[in-house]
Tab-separated table of C-alpha atoms in Angstrom:
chain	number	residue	atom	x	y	z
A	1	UNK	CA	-171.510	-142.089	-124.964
A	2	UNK	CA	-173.057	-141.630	-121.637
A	3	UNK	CA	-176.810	-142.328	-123.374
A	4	UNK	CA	-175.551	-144.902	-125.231
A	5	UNK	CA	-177.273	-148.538	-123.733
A	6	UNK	CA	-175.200	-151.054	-122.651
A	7	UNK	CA	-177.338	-154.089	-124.103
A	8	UNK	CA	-180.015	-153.351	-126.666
A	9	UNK	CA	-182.675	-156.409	-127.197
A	10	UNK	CA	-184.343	-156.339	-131.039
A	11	UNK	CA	-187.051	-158.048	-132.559
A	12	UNK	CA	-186.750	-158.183	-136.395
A	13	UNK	CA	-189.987	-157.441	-138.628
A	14	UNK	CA	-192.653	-158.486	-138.399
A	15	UNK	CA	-192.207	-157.197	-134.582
A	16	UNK	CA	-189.901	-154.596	-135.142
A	17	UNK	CA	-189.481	-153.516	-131.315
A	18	UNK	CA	-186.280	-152.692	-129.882
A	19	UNK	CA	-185.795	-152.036	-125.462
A	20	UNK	CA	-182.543	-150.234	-124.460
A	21	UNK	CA	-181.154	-151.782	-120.736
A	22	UNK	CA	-178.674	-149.639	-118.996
A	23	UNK	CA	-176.795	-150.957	-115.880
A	24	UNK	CA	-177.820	-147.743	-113.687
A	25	UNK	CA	-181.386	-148.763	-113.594
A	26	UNK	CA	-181.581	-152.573	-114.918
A	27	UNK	CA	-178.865	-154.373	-113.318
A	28	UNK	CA	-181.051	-157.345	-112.989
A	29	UNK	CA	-182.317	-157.531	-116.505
A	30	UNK	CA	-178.492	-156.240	-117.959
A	31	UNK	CA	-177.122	-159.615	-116.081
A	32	UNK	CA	-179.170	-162.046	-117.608
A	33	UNK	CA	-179.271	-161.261	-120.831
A	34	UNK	CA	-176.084	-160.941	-121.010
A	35	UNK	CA	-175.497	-164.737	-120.107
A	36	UNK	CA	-178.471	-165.449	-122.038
A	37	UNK	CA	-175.935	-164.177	-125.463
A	38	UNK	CA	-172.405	-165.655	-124.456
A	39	UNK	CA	-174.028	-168.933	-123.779
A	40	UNK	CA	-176.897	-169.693	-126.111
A	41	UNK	CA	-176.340	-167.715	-129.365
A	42	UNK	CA	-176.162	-168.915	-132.916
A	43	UNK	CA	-173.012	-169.834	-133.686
A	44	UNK	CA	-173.721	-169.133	-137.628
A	45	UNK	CA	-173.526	-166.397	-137.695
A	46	UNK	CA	-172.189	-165.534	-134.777
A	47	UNK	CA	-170.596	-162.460	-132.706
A	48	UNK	CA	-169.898	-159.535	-134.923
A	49	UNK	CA	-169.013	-156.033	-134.832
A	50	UNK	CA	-171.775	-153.287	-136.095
A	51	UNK	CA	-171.600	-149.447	-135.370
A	52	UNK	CA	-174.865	-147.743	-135.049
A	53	UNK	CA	-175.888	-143.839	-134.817
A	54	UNK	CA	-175.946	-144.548	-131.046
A	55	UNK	CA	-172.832	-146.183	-130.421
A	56	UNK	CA	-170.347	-149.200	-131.315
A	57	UNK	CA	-171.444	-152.845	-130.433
A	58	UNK	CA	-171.509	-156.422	-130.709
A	59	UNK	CA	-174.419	-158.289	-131.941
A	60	UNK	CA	-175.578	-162.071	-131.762
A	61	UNK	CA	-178.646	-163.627	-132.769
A	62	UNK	CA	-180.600	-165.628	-130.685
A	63	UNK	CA	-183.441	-168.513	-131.043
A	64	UNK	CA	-186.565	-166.583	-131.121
A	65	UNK	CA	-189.020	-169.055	-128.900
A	66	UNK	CA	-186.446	-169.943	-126.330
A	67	UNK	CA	-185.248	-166.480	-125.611
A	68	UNK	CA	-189.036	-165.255	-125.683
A	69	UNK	CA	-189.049	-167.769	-122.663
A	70	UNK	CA	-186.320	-166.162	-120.958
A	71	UNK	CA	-188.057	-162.819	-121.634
A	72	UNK	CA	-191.462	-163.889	-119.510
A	73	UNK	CA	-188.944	-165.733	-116.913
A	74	UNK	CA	-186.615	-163.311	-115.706
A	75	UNK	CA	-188.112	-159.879	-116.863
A	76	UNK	CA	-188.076	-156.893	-114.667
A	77	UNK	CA	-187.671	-153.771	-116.346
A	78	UNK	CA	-190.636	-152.041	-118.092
A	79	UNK	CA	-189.372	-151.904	-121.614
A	80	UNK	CA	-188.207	-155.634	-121.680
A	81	UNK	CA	-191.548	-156.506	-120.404
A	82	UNK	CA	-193.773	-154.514	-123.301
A	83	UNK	CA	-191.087	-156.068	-125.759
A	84	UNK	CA	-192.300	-159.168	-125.011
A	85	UNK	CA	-195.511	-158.405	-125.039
A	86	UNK	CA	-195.842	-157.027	-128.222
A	87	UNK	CA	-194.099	-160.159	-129.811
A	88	UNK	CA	-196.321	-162.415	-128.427
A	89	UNK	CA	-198.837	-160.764	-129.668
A	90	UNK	CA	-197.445	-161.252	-133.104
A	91	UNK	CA	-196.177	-164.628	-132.955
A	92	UNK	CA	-198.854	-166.180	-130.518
A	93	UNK	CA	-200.004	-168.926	-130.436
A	94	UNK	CA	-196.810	-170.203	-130.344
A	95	UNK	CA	-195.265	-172.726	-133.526
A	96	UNK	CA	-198.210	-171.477	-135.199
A	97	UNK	CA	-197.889	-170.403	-139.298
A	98	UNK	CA	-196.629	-167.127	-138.677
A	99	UNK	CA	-193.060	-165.337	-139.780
A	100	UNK	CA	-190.867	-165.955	-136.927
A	101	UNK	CA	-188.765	-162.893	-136.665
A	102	UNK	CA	-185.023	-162.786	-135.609
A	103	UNK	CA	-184.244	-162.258	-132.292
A	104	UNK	CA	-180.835	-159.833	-131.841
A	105	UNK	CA	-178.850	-158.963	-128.691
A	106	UNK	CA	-176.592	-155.975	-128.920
A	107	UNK	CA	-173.561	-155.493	-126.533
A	108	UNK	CA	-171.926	-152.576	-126.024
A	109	UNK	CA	-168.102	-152.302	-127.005
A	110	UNK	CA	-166.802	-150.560	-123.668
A	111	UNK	CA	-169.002	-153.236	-121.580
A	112	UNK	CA	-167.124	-156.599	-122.922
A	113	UNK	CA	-163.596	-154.420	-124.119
A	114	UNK	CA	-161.394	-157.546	-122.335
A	115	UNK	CA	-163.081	-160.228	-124.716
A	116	UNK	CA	-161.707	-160.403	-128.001
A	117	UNK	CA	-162.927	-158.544	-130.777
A	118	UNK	CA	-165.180	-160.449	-132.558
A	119	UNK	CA	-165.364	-161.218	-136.607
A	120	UNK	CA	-166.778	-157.885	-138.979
A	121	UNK	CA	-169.555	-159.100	-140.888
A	122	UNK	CA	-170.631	-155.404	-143.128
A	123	UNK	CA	-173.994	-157.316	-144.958
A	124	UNK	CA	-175.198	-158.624	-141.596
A	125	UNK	CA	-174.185	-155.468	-140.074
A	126	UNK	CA	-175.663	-153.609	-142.828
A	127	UNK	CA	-178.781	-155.523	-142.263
A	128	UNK	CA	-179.530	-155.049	-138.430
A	129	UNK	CA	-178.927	-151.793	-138.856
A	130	UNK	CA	-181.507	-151.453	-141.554
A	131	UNK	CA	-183.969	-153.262	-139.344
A	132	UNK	CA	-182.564	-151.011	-136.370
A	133	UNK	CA	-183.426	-147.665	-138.443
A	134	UNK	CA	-187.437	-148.738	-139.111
A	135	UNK	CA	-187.628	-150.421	-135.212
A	136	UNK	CA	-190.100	-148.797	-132.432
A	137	UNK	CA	-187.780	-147.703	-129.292
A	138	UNK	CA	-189.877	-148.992	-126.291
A	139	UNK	CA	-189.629	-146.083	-123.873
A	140	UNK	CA	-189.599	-147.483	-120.061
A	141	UNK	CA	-193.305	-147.157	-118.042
A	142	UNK	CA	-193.121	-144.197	-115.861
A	143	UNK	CA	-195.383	-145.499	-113.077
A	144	UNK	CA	-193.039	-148.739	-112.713
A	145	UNK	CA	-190.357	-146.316	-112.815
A	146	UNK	CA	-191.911	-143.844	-109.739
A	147	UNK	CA	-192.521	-147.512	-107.680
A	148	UNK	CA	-188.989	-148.524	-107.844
A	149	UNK	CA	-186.563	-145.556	-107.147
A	150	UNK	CA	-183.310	-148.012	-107.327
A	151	UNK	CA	-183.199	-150.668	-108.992
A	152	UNK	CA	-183.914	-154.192	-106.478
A	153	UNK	CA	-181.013	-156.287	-105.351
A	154	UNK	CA	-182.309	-160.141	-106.140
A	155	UNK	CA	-180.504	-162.594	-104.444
A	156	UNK	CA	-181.619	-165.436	-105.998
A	157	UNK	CA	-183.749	-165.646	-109.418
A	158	UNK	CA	-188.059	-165.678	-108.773
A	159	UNK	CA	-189.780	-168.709	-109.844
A	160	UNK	CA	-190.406	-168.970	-113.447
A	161	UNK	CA	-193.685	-167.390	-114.562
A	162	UNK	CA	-196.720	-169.643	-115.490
A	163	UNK	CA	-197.360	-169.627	-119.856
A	164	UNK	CA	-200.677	-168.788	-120.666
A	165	UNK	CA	-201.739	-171.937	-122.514
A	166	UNK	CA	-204.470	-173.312	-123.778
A	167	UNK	CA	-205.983	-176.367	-121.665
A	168	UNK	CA	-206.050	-178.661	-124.655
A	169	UNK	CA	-202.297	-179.009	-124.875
A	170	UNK	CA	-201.393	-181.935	-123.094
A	171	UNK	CA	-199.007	-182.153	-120.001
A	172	UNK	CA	-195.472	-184.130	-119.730
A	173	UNK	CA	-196.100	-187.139	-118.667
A	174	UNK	CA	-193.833	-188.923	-116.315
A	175	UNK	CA	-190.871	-190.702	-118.035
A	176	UNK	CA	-192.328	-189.620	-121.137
A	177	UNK	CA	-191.852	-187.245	-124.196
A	178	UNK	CA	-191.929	-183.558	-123.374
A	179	UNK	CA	-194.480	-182.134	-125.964
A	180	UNK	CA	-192.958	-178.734	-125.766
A	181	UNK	CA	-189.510	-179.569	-126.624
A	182	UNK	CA	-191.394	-182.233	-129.090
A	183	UNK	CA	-192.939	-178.741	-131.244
A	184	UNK	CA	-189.450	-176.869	-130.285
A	185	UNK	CA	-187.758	-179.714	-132.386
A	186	UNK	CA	-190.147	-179.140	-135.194
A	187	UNK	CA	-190.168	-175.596	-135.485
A	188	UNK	CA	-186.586	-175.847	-135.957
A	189	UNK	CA	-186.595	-178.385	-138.629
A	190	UNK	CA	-185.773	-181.193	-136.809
A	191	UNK	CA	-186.689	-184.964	-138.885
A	192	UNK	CA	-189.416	-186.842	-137.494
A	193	UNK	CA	-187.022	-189.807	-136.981
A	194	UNK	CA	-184.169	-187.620	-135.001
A	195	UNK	CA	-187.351	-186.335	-132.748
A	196	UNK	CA	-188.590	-189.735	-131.742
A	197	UNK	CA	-185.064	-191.009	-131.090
A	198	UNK	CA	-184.230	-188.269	-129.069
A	199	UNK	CA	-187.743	-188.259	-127.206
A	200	UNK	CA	-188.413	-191.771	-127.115
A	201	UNK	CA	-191.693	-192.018	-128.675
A	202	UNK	CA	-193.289	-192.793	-131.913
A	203	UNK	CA	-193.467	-191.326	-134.912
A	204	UNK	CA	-197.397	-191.280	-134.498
A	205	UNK	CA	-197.360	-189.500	-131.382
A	206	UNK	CA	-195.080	-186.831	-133.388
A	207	UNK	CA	-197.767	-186.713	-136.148
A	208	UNK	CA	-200.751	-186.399	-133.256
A	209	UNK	CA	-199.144	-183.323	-131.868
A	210	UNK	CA	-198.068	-181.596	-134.739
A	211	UNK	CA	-202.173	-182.070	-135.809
A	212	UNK	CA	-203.113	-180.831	-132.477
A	213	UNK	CA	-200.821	-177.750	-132.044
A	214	UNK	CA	-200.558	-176.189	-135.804
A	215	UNK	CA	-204.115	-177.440	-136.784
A	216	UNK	CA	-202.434	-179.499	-140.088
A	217	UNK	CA	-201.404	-182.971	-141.035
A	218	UNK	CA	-198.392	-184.370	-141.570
A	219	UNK	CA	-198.922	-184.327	-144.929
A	220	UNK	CA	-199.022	-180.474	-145.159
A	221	UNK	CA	-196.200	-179.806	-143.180
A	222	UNK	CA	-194.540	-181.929	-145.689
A	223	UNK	CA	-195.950	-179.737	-148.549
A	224	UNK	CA	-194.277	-176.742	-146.334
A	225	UNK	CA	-191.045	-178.331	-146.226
A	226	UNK	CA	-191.167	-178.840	-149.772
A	227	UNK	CA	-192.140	-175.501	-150.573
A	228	UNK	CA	-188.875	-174.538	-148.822
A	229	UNK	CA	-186.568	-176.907	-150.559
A	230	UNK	CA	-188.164	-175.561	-154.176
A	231	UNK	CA	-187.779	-172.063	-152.855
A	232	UNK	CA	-183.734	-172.852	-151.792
A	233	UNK	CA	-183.319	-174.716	-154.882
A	234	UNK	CA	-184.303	-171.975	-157.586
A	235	UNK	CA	-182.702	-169.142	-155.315
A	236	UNK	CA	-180.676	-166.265	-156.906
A	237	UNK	CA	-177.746	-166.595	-155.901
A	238	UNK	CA	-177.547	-170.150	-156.713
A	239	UNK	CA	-177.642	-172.417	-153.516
A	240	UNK	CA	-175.837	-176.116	-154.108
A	241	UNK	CA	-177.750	-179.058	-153.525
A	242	UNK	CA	-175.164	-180.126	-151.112
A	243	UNK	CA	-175.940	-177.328	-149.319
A	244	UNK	CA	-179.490	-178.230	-149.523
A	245	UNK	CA	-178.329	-181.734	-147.985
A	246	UNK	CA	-176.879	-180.760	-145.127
A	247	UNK	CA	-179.594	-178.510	-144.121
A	248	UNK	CA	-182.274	-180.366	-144.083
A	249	UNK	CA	-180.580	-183.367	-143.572
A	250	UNK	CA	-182.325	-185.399	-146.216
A	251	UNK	CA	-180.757	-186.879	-149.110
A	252	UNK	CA	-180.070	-185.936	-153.058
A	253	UNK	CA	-182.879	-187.808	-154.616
A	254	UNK	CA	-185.209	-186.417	-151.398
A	255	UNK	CA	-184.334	-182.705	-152.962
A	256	UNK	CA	-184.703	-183.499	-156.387
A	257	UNK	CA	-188.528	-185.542	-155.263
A	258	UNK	CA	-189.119	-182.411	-153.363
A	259	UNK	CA	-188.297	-179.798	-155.934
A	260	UNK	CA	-190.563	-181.984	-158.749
A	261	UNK	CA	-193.542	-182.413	-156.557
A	262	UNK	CA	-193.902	-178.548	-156.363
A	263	UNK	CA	-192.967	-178.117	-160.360
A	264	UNK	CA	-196.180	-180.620	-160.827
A	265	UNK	CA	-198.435	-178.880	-157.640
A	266	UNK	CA	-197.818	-175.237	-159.571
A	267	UNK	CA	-197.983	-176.467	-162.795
A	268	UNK	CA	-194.419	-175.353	-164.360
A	269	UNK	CA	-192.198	-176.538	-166.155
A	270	UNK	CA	-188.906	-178.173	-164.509
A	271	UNK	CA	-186.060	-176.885	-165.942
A	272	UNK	CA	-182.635	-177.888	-165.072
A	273	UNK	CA	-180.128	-176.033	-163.420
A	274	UNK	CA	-177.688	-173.841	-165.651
A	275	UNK	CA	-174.875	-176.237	-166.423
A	276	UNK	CA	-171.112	-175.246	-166.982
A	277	UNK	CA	-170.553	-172.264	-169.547
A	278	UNK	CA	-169.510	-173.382	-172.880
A	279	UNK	CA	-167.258	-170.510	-174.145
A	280	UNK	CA	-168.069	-168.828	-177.734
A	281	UNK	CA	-165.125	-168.922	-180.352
A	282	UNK	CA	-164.787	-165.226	-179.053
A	283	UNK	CA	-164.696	-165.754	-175.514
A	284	UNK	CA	-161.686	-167.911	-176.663
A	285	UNK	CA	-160.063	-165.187	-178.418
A	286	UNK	CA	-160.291	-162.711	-175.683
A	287	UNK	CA	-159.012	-164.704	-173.221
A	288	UNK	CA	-155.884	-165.941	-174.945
A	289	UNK	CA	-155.115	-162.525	-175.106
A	290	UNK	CA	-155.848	-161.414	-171.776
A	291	UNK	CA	-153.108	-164.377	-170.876
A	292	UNK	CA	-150.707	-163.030	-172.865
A	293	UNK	CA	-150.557	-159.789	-171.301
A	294	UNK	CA	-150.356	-161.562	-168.372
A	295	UNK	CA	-153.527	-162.124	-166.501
A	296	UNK	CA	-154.082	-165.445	-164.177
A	297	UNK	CA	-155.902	-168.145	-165.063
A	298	UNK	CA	-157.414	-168.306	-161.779
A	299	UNK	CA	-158.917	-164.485	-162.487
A	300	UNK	CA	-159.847	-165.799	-165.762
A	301	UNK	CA	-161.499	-168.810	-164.327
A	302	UNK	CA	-163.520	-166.710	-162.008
A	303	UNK	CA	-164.456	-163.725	-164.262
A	304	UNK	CA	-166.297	-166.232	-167.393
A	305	UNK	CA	-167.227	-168.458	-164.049
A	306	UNK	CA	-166.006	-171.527	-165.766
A	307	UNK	CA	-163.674	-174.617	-164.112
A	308	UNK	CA	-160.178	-175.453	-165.290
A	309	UNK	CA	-160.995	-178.306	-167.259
A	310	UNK	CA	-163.280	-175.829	-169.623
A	311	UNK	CA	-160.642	-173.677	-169.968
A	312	UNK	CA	-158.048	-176.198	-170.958
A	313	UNK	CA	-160.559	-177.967	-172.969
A	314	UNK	CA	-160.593	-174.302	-175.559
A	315	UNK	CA	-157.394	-172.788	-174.756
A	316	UNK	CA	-155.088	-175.585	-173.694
A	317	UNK	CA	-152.267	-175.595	-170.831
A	318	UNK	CA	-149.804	-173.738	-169.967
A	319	UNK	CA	-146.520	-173.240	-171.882
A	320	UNK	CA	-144.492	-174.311	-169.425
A	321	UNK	CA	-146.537	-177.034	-168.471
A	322	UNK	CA	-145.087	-180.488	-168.498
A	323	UNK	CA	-146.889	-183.889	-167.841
A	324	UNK	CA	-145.481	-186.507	-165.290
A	325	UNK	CA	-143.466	-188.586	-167.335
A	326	UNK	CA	-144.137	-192.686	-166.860
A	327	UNK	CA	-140.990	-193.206	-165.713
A	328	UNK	CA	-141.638	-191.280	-162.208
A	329	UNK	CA	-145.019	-192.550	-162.064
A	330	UNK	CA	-143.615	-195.750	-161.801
A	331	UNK	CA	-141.320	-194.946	-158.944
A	332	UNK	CA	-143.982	-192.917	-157.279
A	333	UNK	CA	-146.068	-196.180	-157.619
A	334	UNK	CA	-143.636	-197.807	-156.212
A	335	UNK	CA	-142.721	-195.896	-152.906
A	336	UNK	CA	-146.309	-195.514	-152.121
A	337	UNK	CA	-146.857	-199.063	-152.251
A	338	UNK	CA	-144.346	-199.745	-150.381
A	339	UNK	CA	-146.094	-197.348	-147.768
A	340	UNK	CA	-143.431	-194.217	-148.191
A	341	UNK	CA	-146.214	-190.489	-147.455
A	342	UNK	CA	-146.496	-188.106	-150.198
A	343	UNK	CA	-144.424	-186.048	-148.517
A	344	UNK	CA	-141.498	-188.818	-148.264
A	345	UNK	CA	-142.029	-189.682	-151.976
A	346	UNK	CA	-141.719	-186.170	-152.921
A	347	UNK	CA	-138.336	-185.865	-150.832
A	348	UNK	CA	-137.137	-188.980	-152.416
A	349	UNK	CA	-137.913	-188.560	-155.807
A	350	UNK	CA	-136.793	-184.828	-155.491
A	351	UNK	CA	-139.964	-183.669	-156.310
A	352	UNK	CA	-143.546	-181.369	-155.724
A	353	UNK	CA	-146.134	-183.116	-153.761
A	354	UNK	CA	-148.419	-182.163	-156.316
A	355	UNK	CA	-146.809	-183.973	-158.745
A	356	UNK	CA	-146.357	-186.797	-156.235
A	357	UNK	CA	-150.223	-186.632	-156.342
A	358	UNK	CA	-150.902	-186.632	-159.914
A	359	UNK	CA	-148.954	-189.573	-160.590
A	360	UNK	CA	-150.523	-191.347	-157.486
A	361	UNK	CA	-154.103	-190.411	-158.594
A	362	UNK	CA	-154.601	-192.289	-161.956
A	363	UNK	CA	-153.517	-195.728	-159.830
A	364	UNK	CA	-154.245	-195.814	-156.420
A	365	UNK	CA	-157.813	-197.279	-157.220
A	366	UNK	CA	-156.706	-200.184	-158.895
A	367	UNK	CA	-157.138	-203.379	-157.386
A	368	UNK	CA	-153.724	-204.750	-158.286
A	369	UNK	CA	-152.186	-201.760	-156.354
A	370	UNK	CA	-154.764	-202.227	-153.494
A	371	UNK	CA	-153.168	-205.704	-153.238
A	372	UNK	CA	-149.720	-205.061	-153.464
A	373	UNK	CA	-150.190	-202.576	-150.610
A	374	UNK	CA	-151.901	-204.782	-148.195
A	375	UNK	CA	-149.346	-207.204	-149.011
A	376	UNK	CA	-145.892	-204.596	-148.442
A	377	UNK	CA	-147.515	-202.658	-146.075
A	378	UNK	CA	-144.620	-202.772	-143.334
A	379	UNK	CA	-142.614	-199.536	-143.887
A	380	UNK	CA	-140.575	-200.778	-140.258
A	381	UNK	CA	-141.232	-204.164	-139.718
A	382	UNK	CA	-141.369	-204.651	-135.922
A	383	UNK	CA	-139.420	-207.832	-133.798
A	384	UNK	CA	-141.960	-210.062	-132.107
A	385	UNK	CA	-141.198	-208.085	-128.841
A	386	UNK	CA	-142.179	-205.286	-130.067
A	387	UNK	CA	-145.250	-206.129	-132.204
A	388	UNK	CA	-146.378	-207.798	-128.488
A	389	UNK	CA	-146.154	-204.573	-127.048
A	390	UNK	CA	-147.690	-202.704	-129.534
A	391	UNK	CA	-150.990	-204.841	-129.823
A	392	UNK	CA	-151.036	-205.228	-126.290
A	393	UNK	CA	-151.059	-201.109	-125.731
A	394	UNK	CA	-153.757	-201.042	-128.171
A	395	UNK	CA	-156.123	-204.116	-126.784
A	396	UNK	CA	-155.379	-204.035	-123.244
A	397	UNK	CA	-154.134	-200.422	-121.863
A	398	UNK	CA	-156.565	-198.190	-124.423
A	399	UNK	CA	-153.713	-196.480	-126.124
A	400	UNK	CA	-155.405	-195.384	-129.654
A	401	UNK	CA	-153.997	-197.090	-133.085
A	402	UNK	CA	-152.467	-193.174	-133.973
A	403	UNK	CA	-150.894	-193.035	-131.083
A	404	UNK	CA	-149.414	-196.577	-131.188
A	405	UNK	CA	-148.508	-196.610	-135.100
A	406	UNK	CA	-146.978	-192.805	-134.655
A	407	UNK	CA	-144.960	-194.396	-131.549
A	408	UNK	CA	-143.213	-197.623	-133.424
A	409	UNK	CA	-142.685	-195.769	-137.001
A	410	UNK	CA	-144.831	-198.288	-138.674
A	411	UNK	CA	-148.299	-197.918	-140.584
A	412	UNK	CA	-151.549	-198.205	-139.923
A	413	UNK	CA	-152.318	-201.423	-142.056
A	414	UNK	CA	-149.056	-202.996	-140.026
A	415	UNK	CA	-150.841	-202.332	-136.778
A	416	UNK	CA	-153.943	-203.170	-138.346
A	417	UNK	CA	-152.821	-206.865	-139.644
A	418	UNK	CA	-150.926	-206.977	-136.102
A	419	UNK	CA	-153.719	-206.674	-134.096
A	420	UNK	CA	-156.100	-209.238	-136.304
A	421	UNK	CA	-153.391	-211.705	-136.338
A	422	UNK	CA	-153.122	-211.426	-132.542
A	423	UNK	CA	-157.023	-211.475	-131.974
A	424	UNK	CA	-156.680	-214.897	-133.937
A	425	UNK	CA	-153.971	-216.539	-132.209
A	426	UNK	CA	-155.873	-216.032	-129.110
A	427	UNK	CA	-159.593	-216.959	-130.485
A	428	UNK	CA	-157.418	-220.559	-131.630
A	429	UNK	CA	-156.038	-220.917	-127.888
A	430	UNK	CA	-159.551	-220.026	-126.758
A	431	UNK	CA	-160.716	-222.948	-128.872
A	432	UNK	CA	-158.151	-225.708	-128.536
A	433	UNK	CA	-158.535	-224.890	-124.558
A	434	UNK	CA	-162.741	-225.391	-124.784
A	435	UNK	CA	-161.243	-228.864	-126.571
A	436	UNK	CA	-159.041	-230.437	-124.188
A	437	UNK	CA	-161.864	-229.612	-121.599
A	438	UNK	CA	-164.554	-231.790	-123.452
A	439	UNK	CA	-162.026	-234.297	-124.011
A	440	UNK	CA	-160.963	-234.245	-120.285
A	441	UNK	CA	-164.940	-234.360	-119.217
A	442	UNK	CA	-165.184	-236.989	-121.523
A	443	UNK	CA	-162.763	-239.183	-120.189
């Protein structure tokens, strides 16, 4: 363990570099990093543990561009310096069409031992090790290592060194939008509309600088995003389109637009997604019997990949399955109108909250039941004195509703109705005062 690095920095394909920083000789370097990863990593995935021919660590990713920053910033050692190098080199100029690759920080176990193990991850693990094994070791420069004996003792981090860039990229203007973070935003997916808001520009100035800095339109770095939405969609394994959603923070129909405007650029054929399995007449037959010698249905459900309402629909329920009779759906009905919790209908009735929900579900919708619940709402009606106090802790003193509804035993649609009734009693003193003024002016 003694040549085992305490912080390894890797740069996935198509870089493929990896610089080993030991405390002995790159305090500086070992320091910042280090902060760089607790503070600033991705939180999906995360910290996780991965065990390497070299030693055991912890690994993080890291945003390529920003930490590439931090590279040419506070750099000292050799190795960390011809790291970056080489990726710029690679990836330069920057937000330009080519792969970014993944940026990784490895810890090593003894160095953090008093935080808390983090969460084992074996594909991820699997994977940097993978890109670990076909990685180019960037040995340390012997002359910088004959110039500095022992490593320096910085008191105070150097100025930040100046970017090589080209003269036709605008500077920040005063007060205005930073066009760095402006392409930063992009290149990480960001929607126009989310960039201007945050910036405080336009949209056009967005559309200007993307032209200027990737040499494209608008319009083609919609046909990229598309690309990537068709690609997602007709993935193996199968990614959801909810999924799709929420990472590109667009809507259905935008995925579904997206998806067909490729279909029609390529020329295929849109075919839609596999739908839920039907089950053969002999599918039927071998489940039935793999439930009577005893297997789950929830094994069953996940073996054929089919939901519960497809395997009810060919094998039918349980034995000793028994439907809520109307009678207790009635007197569920009835205790949840009258504002009772699942969980105080269930103790009541002497029943499962499941079944409490079942018998709930089929009515809660219905306006009729809507009504009836706005109009017995009060589960502890309150005395005037103390439905004073309560609006007045809400209104006045900044107590929240929870807080104030938990406190008195009553409901949110009491406090609710409370509060409005209290907000119009005073808006009808506010009034009738405005009218004896007039009338007194008048006179």
């Amino acid at each position: 363990m003694a040549e085992t690095a305490d912080l390894v920095v890797h740069i996935a394909d198509p870089a493929g570099v990896t610089a080993e920083i030991f405390r002995t000789n790159d305090e500086a370097d070992l320091s910042n990093l280090l902060n760089e990863a607790l503070l600033h990593y991705i939180r999906d995935p995360g910290w996780f543990e991965v065990n390497t021919p070299k030693g055991h660590f912890y690994a993080c990713q890291l945003v390529t561009y920003p930490f590439l920053s931090v590279l040419s910033k506070y750099a000292y050692s050799s190795q960390v310096k011809i790291l970056a190098e080489r990726v710029r080199k690679i990836i330069y100029p920057y937000y330009s069409d080519t792969v970014v690759p993944d940026a990784w920080i490895l810890i090593n176990r003894d160095l953090v031992t008093p935080l808390r193990r983090p969460t084992v991850n074996l594909w991820l693990a699997r994977k940097l090790n993978n890109s670990l094994n076909k990685s180019v070791f960037i040995e340390p420069d012997a002359e910088a290592e004959n110039k500095h004996d022992a490593p320096p003792v910085i008191s105070a981090l150097p100025a930040p060194a100046v970017k090589d860039t080209p003269p036709s990229r605008p500077k920040k203007r005063k007060g205005g939008p930073d066009p760095e973070k402006v392409m930063a935003r992009v290149t990480l997916g960001w929607r126009v509309r989310d960039i201007c808001e945050e910036q405080k520009c336009s949209e056009g100035y967005v559309y200007n600088l993307i032209k200027s800095r990737k040499g494209m339109s608008a319009m083609a770095l919609r046909w990229k995003q598309w690309e990537l939405i068709s690609a997602m969609y007709h993935a193996d394994p199968k990614i959801t389109v909810d999924e799709i959603e929420k990472t590109f923070g667009i809507t259905r129909a935008a995925v579904y637009y997206a998806v067909r405007k490729i279909a029609e650029r390529d020329g295929k054929a849109l075919t839609p997604r596999e739908r839920e399995k039907k089950l053969t007449p002999g599918d039927a037959q071998n489940i039935q019997k793999k439930l009577e010698d005893g297997a789950l249905r929830k094994d069953i459900l996940a073996e054929y990949g089919i939901t519960a309402e497809t395997l009810i629909k060919h094998i039918g329920t349980r034995e000793d399955y028994r439907p809520v009779p109307e009678e207790l759906k009635e007197q569920v009905i009835r205790l949840r109108v009258q504002g009772k919790t699942l969980q105080q209908t269930a103790d009541i009735l002497g029943v499962t909250v499941s079944t409490v929900k079942d018998a709930w579900k089929e009515k809660k919708h219905s306006p009729d039941i809507q009504e009836k619940r706005v109009k017995y709402d009060n589960r502890n009606p309150l005395s005037k004195r103390d439905r004073d106090q309560a609006v007045n802790a809400v209104l006045i003193d900044g107590h929240t509703r929870k807080q104030i509804y938990t406190q008195y035993g009553i409901n949110a649609l009491t406090l609710r109705r409370y509060i409005r009734e209290a907000q119009k009693r005073e808006l009808k003193a506010l009034q009738e005062k405005d009218d004896n003024s007039k009338d007194s002016d008048n006179n």
